[in-house]
PDB file of C-alpha atoms in Angstrom:
ATOM      1  CA  ASN V 209      35.350   0.210   7.123  1.00  0.00           C
ATOM      2  CA  PHE V 210      32.325  -0.766   4.939  1.00  0.00           C
ATOM      3  CA  ARG V 211      30.303   2.701   5.804  1.00  0.00           C
ATOM      4  CA  GLU V 212      33.643   4.791   5.313  1.00  0.00           C
ATOM      5  CA  GLY V 213      34.136   3.170   1.654  1.00  0.00           C
ATOM      6  CA  LEU V 214      30.432   4.107   1.293  1.00  0.00           C
ATOM      7  CA  GLU V 215      30.371   7.499   2.085  1.00  0.00           C
ATOM      8  CA  LYS V 216      33.540   7.994   0.629  1.00  0.00           C
ATOM      9  CA  ALA V 217      31.994   6.750  -2.820  1.00  0.00           C
ATOM     10  CA  LYS V 218      29.682   9.272  -2.095  1.00  0.00           C
ATOM     11  CA  GLU V 219      31.872  12.361  -1.675  1.00  0.00           C
ATOM     12  CA  LYS V 220      33.484  11.056  -5.074  1.00  0.00           C
ATOM     13  CA  GLY V 221      30.726  10.947  -6.922  1.00  0.00           C
ATOM     14  CA  ILE V 222      31.113   7.468  -7.319  1.00  0.00           C
ATOM     15  CA  PRO V 223      27.831   5.210  -7.754  1.00  0.00           C
ATOM     16  CA  VAL V 224      26.955   2.068  -5.594  1.00  0.00           C
ATOM     17  CA  ILE V 225      24.805  -0.286  -6.632  1.00  0.00           C
ATOM     18  CA  ASP V 226      23.707  -2.698  -4.244  1.00  0.00           C
ATOM     19  CA  TYR V 227      23.182  -6.684  -4.690  1.00  0.00           C
ATOM     20  CA  ASP V 228      20.467  -8.469  -3.414  1.00  0.00           C
ATOM     21  CA  ASN V 229      20.974  -6.854   0.256  1.00  0.00           C
ATOM     22  CA  LEU V 230      19.880  -3.217   0.765  1.00  0.00           C
ATOM     23  CA  THR V 231      22.174  -1.384   2.843  1.00  0.00           C
ATOM     24  CA  PRO V 232      20.325   0.179   5.659  1.00  0.00           C
ATOM     25  CA  ASP V 233      20.491   4.326   6.886  1.00  0.00           C
ATOM     26  CA  THR V 234      22.328   5.463   4.285  1.00  0.00           C
ATOM     27  CA  ASP V 235      21.712   7.685   1.340  1.00  0.00           C
ATOM     28  CA  ALA V 236      25.130   6.242  -0.214  1.00  0.00           C
ATOM     29  CA  VAL V 237      23.181   3.884  -2.239  1.00  0.00           C
ATOM     30  CA  SER V 238      22.705   4.312  -6.218  1.00  0.00           C
ATOM     31  CA  TYR V 239      21.093   1.460  -6.984  1.00  0.00           C
ATOM     32  CA  TYR V 240      19.270  -1.754  -6.065  1.00  0.00           C
ATOM     33  CA  VAL V 241      19.132  -5.154  -7.778  1.00  0.00           C
ATOM     34  CA  THR V 242      17.293  -8.351  -6.173  1.00  0.00           C
ATOM     35  CA  PHE V 243      14.550 -10.432  -6.910  1.00  0.00           C
ATOM     36  CA  ASP V 244      11.162  -9.169  -6.206  1.00  0.00           C
ATOM     37  CA  ASN V 245      10.326 -10.261  -2.420  1.00  0.00           C
ATOM     38  CA  TYR V 246       6.937  -9.010  -2.524  1.00  0.00           C
ATOM     39  CA  GLY V 247       6.180 -11.161  -6.131  1.00  0.00           C
ATOM     40  CA  VAL V 248       7.920 -14.303  -4.891  1.00  0.00           C
ATOM     41  CA  GLY V 249       4.677 -13.527  -1.452  1.00  0.00           C
ATOM     42  CA  GLU V 250       2.118 -12.968  -3.835  1.00  0.00           C
ATOM     43  CA  ALA V 251       3.190 -16.107  -5.879  1.00  0.00           C
ATOM     44  CA  MET V 252       3.312 -18.493  -3.051  1.00  0.00           C
ATOM     45  CA  GLY V 253      -0.401 -17.488  -2.473  1.00  0.00           C
ATOM     46  CA  LYS V 254      -1.413 -17.643  -5.970  1.00  0.00           C
ATOM     47  CA  TYR V 255      -0.217 -20.919  -5.312  1.00  0.00           C
ATOM     48  CA  ILE V 256      -1.873 -22.051  -2.343  1.00  0.00           C
ATOM     49  CA  VAL V 257      -5.334 -19.996  -3.711  1.00  0.00           C
ATOM     50  CA  GLN V 258      -5.133 -22.017  -7.049  1.00  0.00           C
ATOM     51  CA  GLN V 259      -4.064 -25.590  -5.700  1.00  0.00           C
ATOM     52  CA  LYS V 260      -6.834 -25.135  -3.224  1.00  0.00           C
ATOM     53  CA  GLY V 261      -9.708 -24.111  -5.243  1.00  0.00           C
ATOM     54  CA  LEU V 262     -10.278 -20.617  -3.111  1.00  0.00           C
ATOM     55  CA  ARG V 263     -11.936 -18.522  -5.570  1.00  0.00           C
ATOM     56  CA  THR V 264     -14.912 -20.980  -6.029  1.00  0.00           C
ATOM     57  CA  GLY V 265     -15.436 -21.447  -2.716  1.00  0.00           C
ATOM     58  CA  GLY V 266     -12.606 -24.399  -0.695  1.00  0.00           C
ATOM     59  CA  GLY V 267     -12.236 -24.846   2.716  1.00  0.00           C
ATOM     60  CA  PRO V 268     -12.109 -24.103   5.195  1.00  0.00           C
ATOM     61  CA  TYR V 269      -8.521 -25.013   5.037  1.00  0.00           C
ATOM     62  CA  THR V 270      -6.089 -24.581   8.450  1.00  0.00           C
ATOM     63  CA  LEU V 271      -2.925 -22.981   7.407  1.00  0.00           C
ATOM     64  CA  GLU V 272       0.300 -21.739   9.537  1.00  0.00           C
ATOM     65  CA  PHE V 273       2.918 -19.168   8.459  1.00  0.00           C
ATOM     66  CA  PHE V 274       6.965 -19.690   9.142  1.00  0.00           C
ATOM     67  CA  SER V 275       8.169 -16.291   7.554  1.00  0.00           C
ATOM     68  CA  GLY V 276      11.675 -15.352   7.165  1.00  0.00           C
ATOM     69  CA  SER V 277      13.802 -13.477   9.562  1.00  0.00           C
ATOM     70  CA  ASP V 278      12.607 -10.601  11.724  1.00  0.00           C
ATOM     71  CA  THR V 279      15.977  -8.695  10.521  1.00  0.00           C
ATOM     72  CA  ASP V 280      15.543  -9.268   6.939  1.00  0.00           C
ATOM     73  CA  SER V 281      13.921  -6.360   4.473  1.00  0.00           C
ATOM     74  CA  ASN V 282      12.719  -8.917   1.897  1.00  0.00           C
ATOM     75  CA  ALA V 283      11.720 -11.388   4.043  1.00  0.00           C
ATOM     76  CA  ARG V 284       8.790  -8.505   5.442  1.00  0.00           C
ATOM     77  CA  LEU V 285       8.154  -7.787   2.110  1.00  0.00           C
ATOM     78  CA  MET V 286       7.942 -11.665   1.546  1.00  0.00           C
ATOM     79  CA  TYR V 287       5.756 -12.405   4.307  1.00  0.00           C
ATOM     80  CA  GLN V 288       3.888  -9.196   3.323  1.00  0.00           C
ATOM     81  CA  GLY V 289       3.171 -10.510  -0.923  1.00  0.00           C
ATOM     82  CA  ALA V 290       1.750 -13.821   0.946  1.00  0.00           C
ATOM     83  CA  TYR V 291      -0.651 -12.647   3.523  1.00  0.00           C
ATOM     84  CA  ASP V 292      -2.263  -9.966   0.814  1.00  0.00           C
ATOM     85  CA  VAL V 293      -3.024 -12.436  -1.668  1.00  0.00           C
ATOM     86  CA  LEU V 294      -4.621 -14.934   1.327  1.00  0.00           C
ATOM     87  CA  LYS V 295      -6.276 -12.439   3.705  1.00  0.00           C
ATOM     88  CA  PRO V 296      -9.286 -12.178   1.532  1.00  0.00           C
ATOM     89  CA  TYR V 297      -9.359 -16.155   2.245  1.00  0.00           C
ATOM     90  CA  ILE V 298      -8.789 -15.579   6.145  1.00  0.00           C
ATOM     91  CA  ASP V 299     -11.614 -12.818   6.646  1.00  0.00           C
ATOM     92  CA  LYS V 300     -14.486 -14.927   4.592  1.00  0.00           C
ATOM     93  CA  GLY V 301     -13.326 -17.964   7.143  1.00  0.00           C
ATOM     94  CA  GLN V 302     -12.183 -20.087   3.972  1.00  0.00           C
ATOM     95  CA  ILE V 303      -8.834 -20.133   5.471  1.00  0.00           C
ATOM     96  CA  VAL V 304      -7.804 -20.551   9.506  1.00  0.00           C
ATOM     97  CA  VAL V 305      -5.316 -20.049  11.284  1.00  0.00           C
ATOM     98  CA  PRO V 306      -5.534 -22.024  14.682  1.00  0.00           C
ATOM     99  CA  SER V 307      -2.442 -20.755  16.598  1.00  0.00           C
ATOM    100  CA  GLY V 308      -3.867 -17.097  16.023  1.00  0.00           C
ATOM    101  CA  GLN V 309      -0.211 -16.463  14.909  1.00  0.00           C
ATOM    102  CA  SER V 310      -0.463 -14.798  11.335  1.00  0.00           C
ATOM    103  CA  ASP V 311       1.010 -11.716  11.823  1.00  0.00           C
ATOM    104  CA  TYR V 312       4.921 -10.861  10.756  1.00  0.00           C
ATOM    105  CA  ALA V 313       6.462 -10.505  14.141  1.00  0.00           C
ATOM    106  CA  SER V 314       5.281 -14.031  15.715  1.00  0.00           C
ATOM    107  CA  THR V 315       5.683 -15.899  13.066  1.00  0.00           C
ATOM    108  CA  ALA V 316       9.647 -14.953  11.670  1.00  0.00           C
ATOM    109  CA  ILE V 317      11.286 -18.124  11.793  1.00  0.00           C
ATOM    110  CA  LYS V 318      15.109 -16.157  13.460  1.00  0.00           C
ATOM    111  CA  ASN V 319      18.211 -16.309  11.719  1.00  0.00           C
ATOM    112  CA  TRP V 320      16.150 -18.760   9.064  1.00  0.00           C
ATOM    113  CA  ASP V 321      16.961 -21.100  11.067  1.00  0.00           C
ATOM    114  CA  SER V 322      15.641 -24.659  10.437  1.00  0.00           C
ATOM    115  CA  LYS V 323      15.963 -26.358  14.004  1.00  0.00           C
ATOM    116  CA  ASN V 324      14.349 -22.256  14.991  1.00  0.00           C
ATOM    117  CA  ALA V 325      11.442 -23.564  12.509  1.00  0.00           C
ATOM    118  CA  GLU V 326      11.556 -27.358  13.882  1.00  0.00           C
ATOM    119  CA  ALA V 327      10.736 -26.012  17.326  1.00  0.00           C
ATOM    120  CA  ARG V 328       8.197 -23.368  16.499  1.00  0.00           C
ATOM    121  CA  MET V 329       6.104 -26.205  14.372  1.00  0.00           C
ATOM    122  CA  LYS V 330       6.150 -29.327  17.138  1.00  0.00           C
ATOM    123  CA  GLU V 331       5.073 -26.347  19.399  1.00  0.00           C
ATOM    124  CA  ILE V 332       2.036 -25.778  17.341  1.00  0.00           C
ATOM    125  CA  VAL V 333       1.570 -29.253  16.454  1.00  0.00           C
ATOM    126  CA  GLN V 334       1.527 -30.370  20.395  1.00  0.00           C
ATOM    127  CA  LYS V 335      -0.709 -27.334  20.869  1.00  0.00           C
ATOM    128  CA  TYR V 336      -2.927 -26.877  17.767  1.00  0.00           C
ATOM    129  CA  TYR V 337      -3.429 -30.309  15.589  1.00  0.00           C
ATOM    130  CA  GLN V 338      -4.112 -33.197  17.774  1.00  0.00           C
ATOM    131  CA  GLY V 339      -6.875 -35.001  16.276  1.00  0.00           C
ATOM    132  CA  ARG V 340      -6.546 -31.814  13.364  1.00  0.00           C
ATOM    133  CA  ASN V 341      -5.186 -31.334   9.580  1.00  0.00           C
ATOM    134  CA  LEU V 342      -2.560 -28.902   9.420  1.00  0.00           C
ATOM    135  CA  ASP V 343      -3.570 -28.281   5.125  1.00  0.00           C
ATOM    136  CA  ILE V 344      -1.137 -25.631   4.421  1.00  0.00           C
ATOM    137  CA  VAL V 345       2.183 -24.221   6.276  1.00  0.00           C
ATOM    138  CA  VAL V 346       3.142 -20.679   3.837  1.00  0.00           C
ATOM    139  CA  ALA V 347       7.583 -21.395   4.319  1.00  0.00           C
ATOM    140  CA  ALA V 348       9.641 -18.354   3.724  1.00  0.00           C
ATOM    141  CA  SER V 349      12.525 -20.891   2.546  1.00  0.00           C
ATOM    142  CA  ASP V 350      13.334 -24.629   1.961  1.00  0.00           C
ATOM    143  CA  GLY V 351      15.612 -24.063   4.990  1.00  0.00           C
ATOM    144  CA  ILE V 352      12.834 -23.240   6.850  1.00  0.00           C
ATOM    145  CA  ALA V 353      10.361 -26.181   5.057  1.00  0.00           C
ATOM    146  CA  TYR V 354      13.213 -28.587   5.907  1.00  0.00           C
ATOM    147  CA  GLY V 355      12.661 -27.749   9.782  1.00  0.00           C
ATOM    148  CA  VAL V 356       8.803 -27.514   9.237  1.00  0.00           C
ATOM    149  CA  ILE V 357       9.363 -31.198   8.252  1.00  0.00           C
ATOM    150  CA  ASP V 358      10.862 -32.139  11.268  1.00  0.00           C
ATOM    151  CA  GLY V 359       8.381 -30.941  12.970  1.00  0.00           C
ATOM    152  CA  LEU V 360       6.152 -32.206  11.823  1.00  0.00           C
ATOM    153  CA  ALA V 361       7.319 -35.536  13.406  1.00  0.00           C
ATOM    154  CA  GLY V 362       4.625 -36.409  15.712  1.00  0.00           C
ATOM    155  CA  TYR V 363       1.732 -35.271  13.419  1.00  0.00           C
ATOM    156  CA  SER V 364      -0.762 -37.747  12.339  1.00  0.00           C
ATOM    157  CA  GLY V 365      -3.330 -36.020   9.873  1.00  0.00           C
ATOM    158  CA  THR V 366      -3.047 -35.786   6.575  1.00  0.00           C
ATOM    159  CA  TRP V 367       0.546 -34.655   5.231  1.00  0.00           C
ATOM    160  CA  PRO V 368      -0.001 -30.397   4.523  1.00  0.00           C
ATOM    161  CA  LEU V 369       0.580 -28.070   1.682  1.00  0.00           C
ATOM    162  CA  ILE V 370       4.567 -26.860   2.371  1.00  0.00           C
ATOM    163  CA  SER V 371       6.165 -23.928   0.369  1.00  0.00           C
ATOM    164  CA  GLY V 372       9.474 -22.879   0.428  1.00  0.00           C
ATOM    165  CA  GLN V 373      11.750 -20.956  -1.607  1.00  0.00           C
ATOM    166  CA  ASP V 374      15.344 -21.214  -3.313  1.00  0.00           C
ATOM    167  CA  ALA V 375      14.558 -24.382  -5.023  1.00  0.00           C
ATOM    168  CA  ASP V 376      17.673 -26.003  -4.632  1.00  0.00           C
ATOM    169  CA  PRO V 377      18.626 -29.521  -5.102  1.00  0.00           C
ATOM    170  CA  LYS V 378      17.393 -31.303  -1.502  1.00  0.00           C
ATOM    171  CA  ALA V 379      13.808 -29.126  -1.421  1.00  0.00           C
ATOM    172  CA  ARG V 380      13.419 -30.642  -5.575  1.00  0.00           C
ATOM    173  CA  GLY V 381      13.813 -34.103  -4.689  1.00  0.00           C
ATOM    174  CA  TYR V 382      11.316 -33.447  -1.393  1.00  0.00           C
ATOM    175  CA  ILE V 383       8.659 -32.152  -4.113  1.00  0.00           C
ATOM    176  CA  ARG V 384       9.677 -34.898  -5.792  1.00  0.00           C
ATOM    177  CA  ASP V 385       8.545 -36.988  -2.836  1.00  0.00           C
ATOM    178  CA  GLY V 386       5.497 -34.728  -2.536  1.00  0.00           C
ATOM    179  CA  LYS V 387       7.102 -33.726   0.835  1.00  0.00           C
ATOM    180  CA  MET V 388       6.764 -30.143  -0.236  1.00  0.00           C
ATOM    181  CA  ALA V 389       4.395 -28.831  -2.878  1.00  0.00           C
ATOM    182  CA  PHE V 390       6.731 -26.211  -4.137  1.00  0.00           C
ATOM    183  CA  SER V 391       9.506 -23.985  -4.187  1.00  0.00           C
ATOM    184  CA  ILE V 392      10.335 -20.159  -5.939  1.00  0.00           C
ATOM    185  CA  GLU V 393      13.416 -20.264  -7.521  1.00  0.00           C
ATOM    186  CA  LYS V 394      15.501 -17.206  -7.863  1.00  0.00           C
ATOM    187  CA  ASN V 395      17.879 -17.395 -10.896  1.00  0.00           C
ATOM    188  CA  SER V 396      21.429 -16.113  -9.271  1.00  0.00           C
ATOM    189  CA  MET V 397      22.497 -15.939 -13.025  1.00  0.00           C
ATOM    190  CA  GLU V 398      19.633 -13.762 -13.936  1.00  0.00           C
ATOM    191  CA  LEU V 399      20.511 -11.885 -11.314  1.00  0.00           C
ATOM    192  CA  ASN V 400      24.296 -11.604 -12.212  1.00  0.00           C
ATOM    193  CA  ARG V 401      23.255 -10.492 -16.236  1.00  0.00           C
ATOM    194  CA  LYS V 402      21.152  -7.933 -14.874  1.00  0.00           C
ATOM    195  CA  CYS V 403      23.628  -5.879 -11.750  1.00  0.00           C
ATOM    196  CA  LEU V 404      26.376  -6.209 -14.821  1.00  0.00           C
ATOM    197  CA  ARG V 405      24.195  -3.973 -16.951  1.00  0.00           C
ATOM    198  CA  MET V 406      23.496  -1.644 -14.264  1.00  0.00           C
ATOM    199  CA  ILE V 407      27.370  -1.409 -14.008  1.00  0.00           C
ATOM    200  CA  LYS V 408      27.836  -1.080 -17.333  1.00  0.00           C
ATOM    201  CA  ALA V 409      25.073   1.891 -18.078  1.00  0.00           C
ATOM    202  CA  VAL V 410      26.738   3.449 -14.972  1.00  0.00           C
ATOM    203  CA  VAL V 411      30.193   3.066 -16.779  1.00  0.00           C
ATOM    204  CA  GLU V 412      29.126   4.803 -20.124  1.00  0.00           C
ATOM    205  CA  GLY V 413      27.508   7.594 -18.074  1.00  0.00           C
ATOM    206  CA  SER V 414      23.476   6.790 -18.726  1.00  0.00           C
ATOM    207  CA  HIS V 415      21.000   5.325 -16.433  1.00  0.00           C
ATOM    208  CA  PRO V 416      20.587   1.985 -16.013  1.00  0.00           C
ATOM    209  CA  GLU V 417      17.033   0.304 -15.814  1.00  0.00           C
ATOM    210  CA  ILE V 418      14.670   0.731 -12.931  1.00  0.00           C
ATOM    211  CA  ASN V 419      11.165  -1.149 -12.847  1.00  0.00           C
ATOM    212  CA  ASP V 420      10.923   0.164  -9.293  1.00  0.00           C
ATOM    213  CA  VAL V 421      11.678   3.804  -7.282  1.00  0.00           C
ATOM    214  CA  THR V 422       8.277   2.900  -4.439  1.00  0.00           C
ATOM    215  CA  THR V 423       9.390  -0.018  -2.264  1.00  0.00           C
ATOM    216  CA  TYR V 424      12.783  -0.246  -1.217  1.00  0.00           C
ATOM    217  CA  ASN V 425      13.552   2.264   1.295  1.00  0.00           C
ATOM    218  CA  ASN V 426      16.002   2.065   3.044  1.00  0.00           C
ATOM    219  CA  GLY V 427      15.091   3.761   6.500  1.00  0.00           C
ATOM    220  CA  VAL V 428      17.295   7.476   4.938  1.00  0.00           C
ATOM    221  CA  VAL V 429      16.146   7.018   1.042  1.00  0.00           C
ATOM    222  CA  THR V 430      13.780   4.933  -1.341  1.00  0.00           C
ATOM    223  CA  VAL V 431      16.267   3.450  -3.922  1.00  0.00           C
ATOM    224  CA  PRO V 432      15.778   3.171  -7.392  1.00  0.00           C
ATOM    225  CA  THR V 433      15.695  -0.857  -7.869  1.00  0.00           C
ATOM    226  CA  TYR V 434      15.786  -3.468 -10.346  1.00  0.00           C
ATOM    227  CA  LEU V 435      13.639  -6.565  -9.849  1.00  0.00           C
ATOM    228  CA  CYS V 436      14.115  -9.655 -11.023  1.00  0.00           C
ATOM    229  CA  THR V 437      11.005 -12.352 -11.789  1.00  0.00           C
ATOM    230  CA  PRO V 438      11.419 -15.251  -9.328  1.00  0.00           C
ATOM    231  CA  ARG V 439       9.640 -18.567 -10.729  1.00  0.00           C
ATOM    232  CA  ILE V 440       7.511 -21.287  -8.858  1.00  0.00           C
ATOM    233  CA  ILE V 441       8.899 -25.197  -8.975  1.00  0.00           C
ATOM    234  CA  ASP V 442       7.016 -27.784  -8.626  1.00  0.00           C
ATOM    235  CA  ARG V 443       6.439 -31.195  -9.657  1.00  0.00           C
ATOM    236  CA  GLY V 444       5.129 -30.102 -13.292  1.00  0.00           C
ATOM    237  CA  ASN V 445       8.335 -28.467 -13.959  1.00  0.00           C
ATOM    238  CA  LEU V 446      11.198 -29.794 -11.863  1.00  0.00           C
ATOM    239  CA  GLU V 447      13.326 -30.696 -14.902  1.00  0.00           C
ATOM    240  CA  ILE V 448      13.832 -26.494 -15.778  1.00  0.00           C
ATOM    241  CA  VAL V 449      15.752 -26.702 -12.984  1.00  0.00           C
ATOM    242  CA  LYS V 450      19.676 -26.529 -14.410  1.00  0.00           C
ATOM    243  CA  ARG V 451      21.781 -26.813 -11.073  1.00  0.00           C
TER     244      ARG V 451
END
């Protein structure tokens, strides 16, 4: 099985490179290549800060978090990146979370499922947004954003700023139409190129390029990692996405 294969590779001194998902609870993984998932969250938070004028005292704005699956370590990093950027404004009262649900566990959407996001959004609207505007939704993926949008069917306030991640064609259409404000693009070709360069370095007996040696602990070891950079896609640069 997969675990046995990892152990055999370790015994034979064969380096193992994890691609975009970190294998938990093993010391057989040598390197990891992924996107900067904390940076994805940071980018979401910074975009919101800029668009809402929070640095110059904007607000108060209402906000709700819709994080990724609680079984996904990348989702936790994304949440933390966004929360760390927005927390100072929550502390100052410029951002208010009417549901009171702002920690990762209570905002995680099981399996990244849009239907689960839709059900949670409907409940939040019913309980906290009758006669009140929802200004911002930090949605961790395009799929979660779609669920949020569907869950807003009974909402009568002004339309919120809604984030996403993946910049897929449906999301780009929603950005064009104003249903979503922006999405984060993680270009798979960039990830593939970096992984191939890692493989080449290992085969040639050298050390691959690494830019993070502290973040990605799989429960047994902290795995040397290369983090690729994502980018924000909004109405101003939709044309740069080539897929």
